Backbone as ProteinMPNN parsed JSONL, in Angstrom:
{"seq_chain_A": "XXXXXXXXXXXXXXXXXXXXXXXXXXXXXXXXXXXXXXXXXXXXXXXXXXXXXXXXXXXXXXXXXXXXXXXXXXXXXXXXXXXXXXXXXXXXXXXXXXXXXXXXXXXXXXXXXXXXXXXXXXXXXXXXXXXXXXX", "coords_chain_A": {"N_chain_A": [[0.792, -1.172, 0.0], [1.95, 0.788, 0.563], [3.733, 1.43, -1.493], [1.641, 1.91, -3.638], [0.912, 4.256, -2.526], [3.033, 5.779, -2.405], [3.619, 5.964, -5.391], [0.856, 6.757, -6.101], [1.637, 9.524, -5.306], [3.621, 9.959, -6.338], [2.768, 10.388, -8.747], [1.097, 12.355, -8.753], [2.944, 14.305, -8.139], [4.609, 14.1, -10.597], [1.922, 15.454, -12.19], [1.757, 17.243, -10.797], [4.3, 18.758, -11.367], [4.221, 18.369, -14.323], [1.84, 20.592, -14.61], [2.86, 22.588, -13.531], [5.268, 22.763, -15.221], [3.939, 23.535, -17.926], [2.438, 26.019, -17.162], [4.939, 27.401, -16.954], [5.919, 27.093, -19.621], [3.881, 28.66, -20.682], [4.039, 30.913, -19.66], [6.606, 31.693, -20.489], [6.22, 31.806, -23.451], [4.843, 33.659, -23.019], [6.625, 35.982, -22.319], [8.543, 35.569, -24.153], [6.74, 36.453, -26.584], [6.204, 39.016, -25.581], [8.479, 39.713, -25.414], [9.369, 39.994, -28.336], [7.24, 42.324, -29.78], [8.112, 43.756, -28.387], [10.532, 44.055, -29.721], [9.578, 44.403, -32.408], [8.444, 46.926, -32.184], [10.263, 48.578, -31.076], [11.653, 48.514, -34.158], [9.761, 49.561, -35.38], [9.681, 52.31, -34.265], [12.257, 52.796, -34.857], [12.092, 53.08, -38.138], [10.239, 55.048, -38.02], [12.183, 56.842, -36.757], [13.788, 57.339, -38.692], [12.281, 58.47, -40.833], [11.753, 60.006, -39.776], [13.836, 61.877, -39.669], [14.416, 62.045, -42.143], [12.665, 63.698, -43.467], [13.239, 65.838, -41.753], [15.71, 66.603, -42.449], [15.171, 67.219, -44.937], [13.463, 69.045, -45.031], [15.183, 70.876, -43.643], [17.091, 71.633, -45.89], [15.22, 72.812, -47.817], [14.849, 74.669, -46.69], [17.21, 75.978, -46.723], [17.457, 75.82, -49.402], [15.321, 77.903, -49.798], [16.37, 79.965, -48.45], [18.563, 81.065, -50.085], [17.427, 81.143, -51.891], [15.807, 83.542, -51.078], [17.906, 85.687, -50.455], [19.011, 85.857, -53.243], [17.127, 87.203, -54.359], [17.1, 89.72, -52.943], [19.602, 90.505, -53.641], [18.493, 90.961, -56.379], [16.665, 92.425, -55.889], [18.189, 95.474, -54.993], [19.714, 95.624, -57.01], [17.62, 96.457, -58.613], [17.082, 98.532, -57.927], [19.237, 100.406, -57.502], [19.588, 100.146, -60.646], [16.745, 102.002, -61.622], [17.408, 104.389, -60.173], [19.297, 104.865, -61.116], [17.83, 105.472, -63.836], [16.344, 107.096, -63.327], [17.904, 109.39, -62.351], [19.286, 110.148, -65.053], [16.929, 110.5, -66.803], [16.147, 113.161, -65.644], [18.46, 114.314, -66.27], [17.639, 114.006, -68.773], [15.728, 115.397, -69.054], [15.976, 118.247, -68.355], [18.04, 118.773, -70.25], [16.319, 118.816, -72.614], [14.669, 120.33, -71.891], [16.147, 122.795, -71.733], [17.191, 122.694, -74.944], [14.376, 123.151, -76.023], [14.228, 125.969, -74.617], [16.273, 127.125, -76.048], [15.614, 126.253, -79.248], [13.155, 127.685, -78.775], [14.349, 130.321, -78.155], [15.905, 130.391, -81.059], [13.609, 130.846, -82.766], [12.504, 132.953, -81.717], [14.482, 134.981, -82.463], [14.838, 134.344, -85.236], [11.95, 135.077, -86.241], [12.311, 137.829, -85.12], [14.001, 138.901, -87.026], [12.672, 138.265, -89.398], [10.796, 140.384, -88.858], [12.642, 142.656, -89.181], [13.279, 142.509, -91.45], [10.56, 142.866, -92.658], [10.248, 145.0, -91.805], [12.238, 146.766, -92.539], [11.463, 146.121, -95.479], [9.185, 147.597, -95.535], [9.53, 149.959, -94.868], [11.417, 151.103, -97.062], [9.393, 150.637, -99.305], [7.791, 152.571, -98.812], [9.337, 154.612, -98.965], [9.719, 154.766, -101.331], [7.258, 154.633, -102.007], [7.316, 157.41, -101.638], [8.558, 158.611, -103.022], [7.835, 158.34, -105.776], [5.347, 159.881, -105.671]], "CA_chain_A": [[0.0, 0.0, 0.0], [3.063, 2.484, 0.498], [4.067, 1.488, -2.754], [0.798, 2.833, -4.463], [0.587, 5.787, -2.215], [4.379, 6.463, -3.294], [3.079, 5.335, -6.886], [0.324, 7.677, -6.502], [2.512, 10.597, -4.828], [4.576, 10.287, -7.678], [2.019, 9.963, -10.059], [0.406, 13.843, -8.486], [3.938, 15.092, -8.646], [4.857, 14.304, -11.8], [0.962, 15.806, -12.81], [2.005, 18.973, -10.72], [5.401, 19.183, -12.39], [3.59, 18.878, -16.025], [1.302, 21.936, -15.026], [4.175, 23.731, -13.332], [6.031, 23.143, -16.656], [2.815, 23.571, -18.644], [2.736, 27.07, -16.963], [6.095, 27.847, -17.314], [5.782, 26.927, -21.147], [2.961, 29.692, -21.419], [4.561, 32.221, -19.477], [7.899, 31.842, -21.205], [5.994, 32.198, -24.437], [3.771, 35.446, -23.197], [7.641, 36.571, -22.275], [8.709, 35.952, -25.712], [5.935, 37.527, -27.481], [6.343, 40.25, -25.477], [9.906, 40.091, -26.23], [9.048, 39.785, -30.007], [6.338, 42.883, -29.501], [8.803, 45.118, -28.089], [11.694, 44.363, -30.532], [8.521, 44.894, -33.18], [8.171, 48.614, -31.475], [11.982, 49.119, -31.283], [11.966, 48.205, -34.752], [9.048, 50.612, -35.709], [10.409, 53.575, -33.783], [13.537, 53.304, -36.123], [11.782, 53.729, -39.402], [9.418, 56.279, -37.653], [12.723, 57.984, -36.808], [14.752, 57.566, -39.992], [11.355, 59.028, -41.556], [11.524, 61.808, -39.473], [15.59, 62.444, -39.826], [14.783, 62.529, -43.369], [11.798, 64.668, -43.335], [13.69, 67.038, -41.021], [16.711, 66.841, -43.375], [14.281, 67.424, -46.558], [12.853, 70.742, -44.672], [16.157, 72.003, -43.728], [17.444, 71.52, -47.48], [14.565, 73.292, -48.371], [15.009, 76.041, -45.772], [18.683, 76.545, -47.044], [17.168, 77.043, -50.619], [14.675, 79.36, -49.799], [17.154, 81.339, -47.677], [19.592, 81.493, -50.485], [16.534, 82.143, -53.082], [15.788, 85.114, -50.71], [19.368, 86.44, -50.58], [19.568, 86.204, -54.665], [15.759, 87.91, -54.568], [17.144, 90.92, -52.222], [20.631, 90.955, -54.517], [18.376, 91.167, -57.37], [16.107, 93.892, -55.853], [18.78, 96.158, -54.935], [19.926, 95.88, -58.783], [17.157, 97.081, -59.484], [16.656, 99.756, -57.207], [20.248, 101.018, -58.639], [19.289, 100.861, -61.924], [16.068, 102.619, -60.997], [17.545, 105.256, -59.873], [20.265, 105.323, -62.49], [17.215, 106.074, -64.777], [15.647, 108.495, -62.513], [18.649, 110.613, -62.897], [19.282, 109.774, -66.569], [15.462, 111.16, -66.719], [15.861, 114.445, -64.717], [19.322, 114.856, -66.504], [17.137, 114.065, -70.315], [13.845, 116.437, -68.714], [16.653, 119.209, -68.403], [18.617, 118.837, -71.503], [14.879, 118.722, -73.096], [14.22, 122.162, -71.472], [17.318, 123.874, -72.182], [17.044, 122.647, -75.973], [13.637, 123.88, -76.054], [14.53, 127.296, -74.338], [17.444, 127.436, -77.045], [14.849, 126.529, -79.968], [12.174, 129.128, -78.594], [15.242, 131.609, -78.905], [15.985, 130.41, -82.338], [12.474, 131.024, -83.463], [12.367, 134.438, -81.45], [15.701, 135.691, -83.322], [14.145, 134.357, -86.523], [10.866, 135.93, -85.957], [12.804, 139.33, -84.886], [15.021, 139.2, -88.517], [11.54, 138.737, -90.42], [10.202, 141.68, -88.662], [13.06, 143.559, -89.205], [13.505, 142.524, -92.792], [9.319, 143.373, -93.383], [10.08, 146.625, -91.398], [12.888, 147.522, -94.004], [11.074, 145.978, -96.641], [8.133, 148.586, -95.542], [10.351, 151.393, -95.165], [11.772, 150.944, -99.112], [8.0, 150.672, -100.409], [7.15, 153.876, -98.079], [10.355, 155.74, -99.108], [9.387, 154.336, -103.291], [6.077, 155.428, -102.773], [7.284, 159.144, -101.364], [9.247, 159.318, -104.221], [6.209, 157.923, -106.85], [4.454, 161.019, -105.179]], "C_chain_A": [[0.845, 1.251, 0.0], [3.523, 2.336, -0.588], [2.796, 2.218, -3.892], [0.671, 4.204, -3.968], [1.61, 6.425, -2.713], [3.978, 6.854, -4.852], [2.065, 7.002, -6.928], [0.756, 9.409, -5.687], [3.563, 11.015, -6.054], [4.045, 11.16, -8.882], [1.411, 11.967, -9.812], [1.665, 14.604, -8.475], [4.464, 15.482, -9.913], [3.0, 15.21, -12.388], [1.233, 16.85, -12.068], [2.977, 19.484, -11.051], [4.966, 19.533, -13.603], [2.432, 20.466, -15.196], [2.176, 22.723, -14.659], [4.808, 24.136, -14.744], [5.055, 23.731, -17.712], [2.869, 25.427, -18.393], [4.082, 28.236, -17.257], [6.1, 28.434, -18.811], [4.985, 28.569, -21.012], [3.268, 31.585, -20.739], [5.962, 32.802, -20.548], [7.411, 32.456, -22.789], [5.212, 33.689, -24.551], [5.064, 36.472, -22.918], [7.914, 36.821, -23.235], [7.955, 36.134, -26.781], [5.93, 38.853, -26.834], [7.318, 41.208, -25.535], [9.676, 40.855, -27.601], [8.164, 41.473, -30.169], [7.322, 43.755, -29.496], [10.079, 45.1, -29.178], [11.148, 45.421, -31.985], [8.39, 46.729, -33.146], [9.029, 49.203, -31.863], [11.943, 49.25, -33.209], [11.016, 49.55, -36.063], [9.186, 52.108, -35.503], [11.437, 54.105, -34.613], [12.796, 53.259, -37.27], [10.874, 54.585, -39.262], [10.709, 57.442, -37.395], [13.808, 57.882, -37.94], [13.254, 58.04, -40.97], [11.33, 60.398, -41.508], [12.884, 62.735, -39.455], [15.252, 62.56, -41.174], [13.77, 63.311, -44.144], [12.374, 66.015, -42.531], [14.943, 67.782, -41.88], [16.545, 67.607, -44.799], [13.664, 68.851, -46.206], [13.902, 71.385, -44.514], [16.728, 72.506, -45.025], [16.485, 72.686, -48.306], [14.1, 74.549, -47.779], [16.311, 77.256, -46.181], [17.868, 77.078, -48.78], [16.19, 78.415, -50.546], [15.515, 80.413, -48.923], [17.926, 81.876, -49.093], [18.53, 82.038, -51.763], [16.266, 83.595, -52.587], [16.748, 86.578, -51.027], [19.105, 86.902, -52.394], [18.144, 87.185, -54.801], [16.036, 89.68, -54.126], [18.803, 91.288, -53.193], [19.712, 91.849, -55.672], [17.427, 92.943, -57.046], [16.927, 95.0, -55.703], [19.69, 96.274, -56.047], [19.222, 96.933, -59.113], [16.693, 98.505, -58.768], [17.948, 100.705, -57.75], [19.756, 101.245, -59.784], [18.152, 101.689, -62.06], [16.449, 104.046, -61.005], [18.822, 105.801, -60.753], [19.36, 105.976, -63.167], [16.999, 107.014, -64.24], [16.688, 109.781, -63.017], [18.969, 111.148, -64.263], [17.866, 110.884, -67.183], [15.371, 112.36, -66.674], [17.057, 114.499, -65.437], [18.499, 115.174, -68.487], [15.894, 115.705, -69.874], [14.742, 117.923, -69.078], [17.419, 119.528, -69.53], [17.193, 119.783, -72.174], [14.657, 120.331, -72.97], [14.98, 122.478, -72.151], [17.249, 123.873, -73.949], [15.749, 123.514, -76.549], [13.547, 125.127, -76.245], [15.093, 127.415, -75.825], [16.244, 127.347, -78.624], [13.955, 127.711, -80.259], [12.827, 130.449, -78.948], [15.292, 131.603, -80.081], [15.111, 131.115, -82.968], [12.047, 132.659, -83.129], [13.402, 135.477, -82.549], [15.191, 135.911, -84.761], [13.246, 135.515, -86.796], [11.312, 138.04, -86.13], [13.782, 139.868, -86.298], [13.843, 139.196, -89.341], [10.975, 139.858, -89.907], [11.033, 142.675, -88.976], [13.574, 143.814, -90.652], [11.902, 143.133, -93.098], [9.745, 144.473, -92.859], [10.837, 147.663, -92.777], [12.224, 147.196, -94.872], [9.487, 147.433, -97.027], [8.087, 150.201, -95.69], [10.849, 151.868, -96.745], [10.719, 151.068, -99.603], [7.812, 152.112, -99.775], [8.182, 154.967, -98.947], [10.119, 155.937, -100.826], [8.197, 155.055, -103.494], [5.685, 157.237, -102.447], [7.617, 159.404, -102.648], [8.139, 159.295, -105.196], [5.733, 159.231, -106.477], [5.06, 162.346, -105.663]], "O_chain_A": [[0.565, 2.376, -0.414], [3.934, 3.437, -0.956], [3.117, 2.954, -4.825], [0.398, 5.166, -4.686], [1.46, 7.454, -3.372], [4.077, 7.989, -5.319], [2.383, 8.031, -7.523], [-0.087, 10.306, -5.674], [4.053, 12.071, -6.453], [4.492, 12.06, -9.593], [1.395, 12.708, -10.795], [1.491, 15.76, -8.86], [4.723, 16.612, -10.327], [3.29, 15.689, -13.484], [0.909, 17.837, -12.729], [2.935, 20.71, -11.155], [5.144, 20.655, -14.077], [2.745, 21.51, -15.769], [2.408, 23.679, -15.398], [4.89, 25.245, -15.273], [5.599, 24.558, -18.443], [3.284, 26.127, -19.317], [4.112, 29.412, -17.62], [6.215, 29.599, -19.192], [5.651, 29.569, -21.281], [2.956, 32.728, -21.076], [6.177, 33.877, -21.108], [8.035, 33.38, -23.311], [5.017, 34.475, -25.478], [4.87, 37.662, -23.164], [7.777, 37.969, -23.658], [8.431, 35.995, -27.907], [5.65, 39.825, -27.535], [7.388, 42.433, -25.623], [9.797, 42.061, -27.818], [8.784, 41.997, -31.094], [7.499, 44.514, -30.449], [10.589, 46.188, -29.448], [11.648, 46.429, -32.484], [8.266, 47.497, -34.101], [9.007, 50.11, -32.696], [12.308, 50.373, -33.556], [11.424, 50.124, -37.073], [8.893, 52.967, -36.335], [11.61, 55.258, -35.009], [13.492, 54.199, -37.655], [10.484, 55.086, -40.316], [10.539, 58.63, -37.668], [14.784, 58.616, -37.788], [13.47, 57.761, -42.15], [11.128, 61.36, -42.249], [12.957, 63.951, -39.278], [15.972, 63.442, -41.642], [13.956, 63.576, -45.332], [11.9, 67.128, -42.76], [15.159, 68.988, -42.001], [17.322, 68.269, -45.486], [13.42, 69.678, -47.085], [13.954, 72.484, -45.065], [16.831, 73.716, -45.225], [16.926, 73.338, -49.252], [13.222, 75.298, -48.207], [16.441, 78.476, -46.087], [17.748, 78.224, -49.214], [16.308, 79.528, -51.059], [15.196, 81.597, -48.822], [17.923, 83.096, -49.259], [18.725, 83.049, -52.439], [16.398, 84.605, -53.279], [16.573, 87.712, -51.473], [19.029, 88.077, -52.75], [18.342, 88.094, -55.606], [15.485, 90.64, -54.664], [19.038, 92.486, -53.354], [19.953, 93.028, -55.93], [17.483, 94.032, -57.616], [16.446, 95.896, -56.397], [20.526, 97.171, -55.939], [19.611, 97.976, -59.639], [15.964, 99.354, -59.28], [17.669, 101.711, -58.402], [19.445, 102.392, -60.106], [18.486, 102.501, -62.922], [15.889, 104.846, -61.754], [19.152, 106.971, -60.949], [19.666, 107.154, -63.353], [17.523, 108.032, -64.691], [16.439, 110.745, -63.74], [18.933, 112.339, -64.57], [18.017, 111.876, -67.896], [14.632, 112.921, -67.484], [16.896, 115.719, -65.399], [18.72, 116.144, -69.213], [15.545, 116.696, -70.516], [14.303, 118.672, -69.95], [17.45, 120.728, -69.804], [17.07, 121.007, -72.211], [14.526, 121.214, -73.817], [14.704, 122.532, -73.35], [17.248, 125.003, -74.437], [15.925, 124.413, -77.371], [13.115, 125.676, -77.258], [14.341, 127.794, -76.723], [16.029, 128.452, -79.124], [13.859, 128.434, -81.25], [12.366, 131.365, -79.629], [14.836, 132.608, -80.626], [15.504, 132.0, -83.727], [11.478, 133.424, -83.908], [13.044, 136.453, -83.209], [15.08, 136.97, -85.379], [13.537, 136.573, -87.353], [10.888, 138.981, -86.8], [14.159, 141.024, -86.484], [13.818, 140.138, -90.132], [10.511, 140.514, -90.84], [10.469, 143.759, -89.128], [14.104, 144.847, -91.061], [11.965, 144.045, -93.923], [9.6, 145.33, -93.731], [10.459, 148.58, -93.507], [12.131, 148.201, -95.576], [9.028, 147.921, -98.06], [7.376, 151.094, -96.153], [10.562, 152.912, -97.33], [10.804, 151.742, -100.63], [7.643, 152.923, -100.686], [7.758, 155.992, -99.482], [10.297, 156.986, -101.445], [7.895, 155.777, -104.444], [4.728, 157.974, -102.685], [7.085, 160.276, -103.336], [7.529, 160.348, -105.383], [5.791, 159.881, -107.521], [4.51, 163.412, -105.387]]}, "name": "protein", "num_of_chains": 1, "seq": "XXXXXXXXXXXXXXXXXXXXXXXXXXXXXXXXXXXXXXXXXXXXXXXXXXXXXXXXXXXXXXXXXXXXXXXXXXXXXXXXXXXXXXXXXXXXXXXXXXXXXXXXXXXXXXXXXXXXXXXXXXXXXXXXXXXXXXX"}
């Protein structure tokens, strides 16, 4: 009889060893899926941050050109604000020429003007003095 109670002492050890191990088994495996899970994460994190290193890389790139498009935008405006003002003067130096030529024409035409009056005056004086004499 101590041989079956051994027998069956055995027999409930070895059946609480298998669920011990049985347990074991299912922890070990909820370990290594949760291993597996987190490497999964780890593994997601790095192409979430090599997405965002090359999204951050792709905005700075594109920060540097629009800085340097600015720069060539503010070169180019202050071109043109020079040349601008090159004309301006160019302008105000033509407006003044313009006058003065003018003036100088208006004289021409006064001088003119003042030689036909003074040629009809003689020419009026000779008919006056032709037609004293006629008389």
């Amino acid at each position: 009889m101590k041989l079956r109670e051994k027998d069956k002492e055995f027999l409930d050890y070895q059946a609480l060893q298998r669920e011990i191990m049985k347990e074991l088994e299912t922890q070990v495996q909820a370990k290594e899926q949760r291993i597996k899970q987190v490497e999964e994460n780890i593994q997601e994190m790095k192409v979430q941050q090599s997405k965002i290193q090359a999204q951050a890389e792709q905005k700075m790139e594109q920060m540097k050109n629009e800085v340097k498009e600015s720069k060539e935008l503010l070169l180019e405006k202050d071109e043109l604000i020079t040349a601008l003002g090159k004309l301006l003067e160019k302008l105000k130096t033509t407006q003044v020429d313009q006058k003065s030529e003018q003036r100088e024409n208006e004289f021409q035409e006064m001088k003119e003007l003042l030689c036909k009056k003074d040629e009809i005056i003689k020419g009026l004086r000779k008919s006056l003095e032709e037609t004293r004499k006629v008389r």
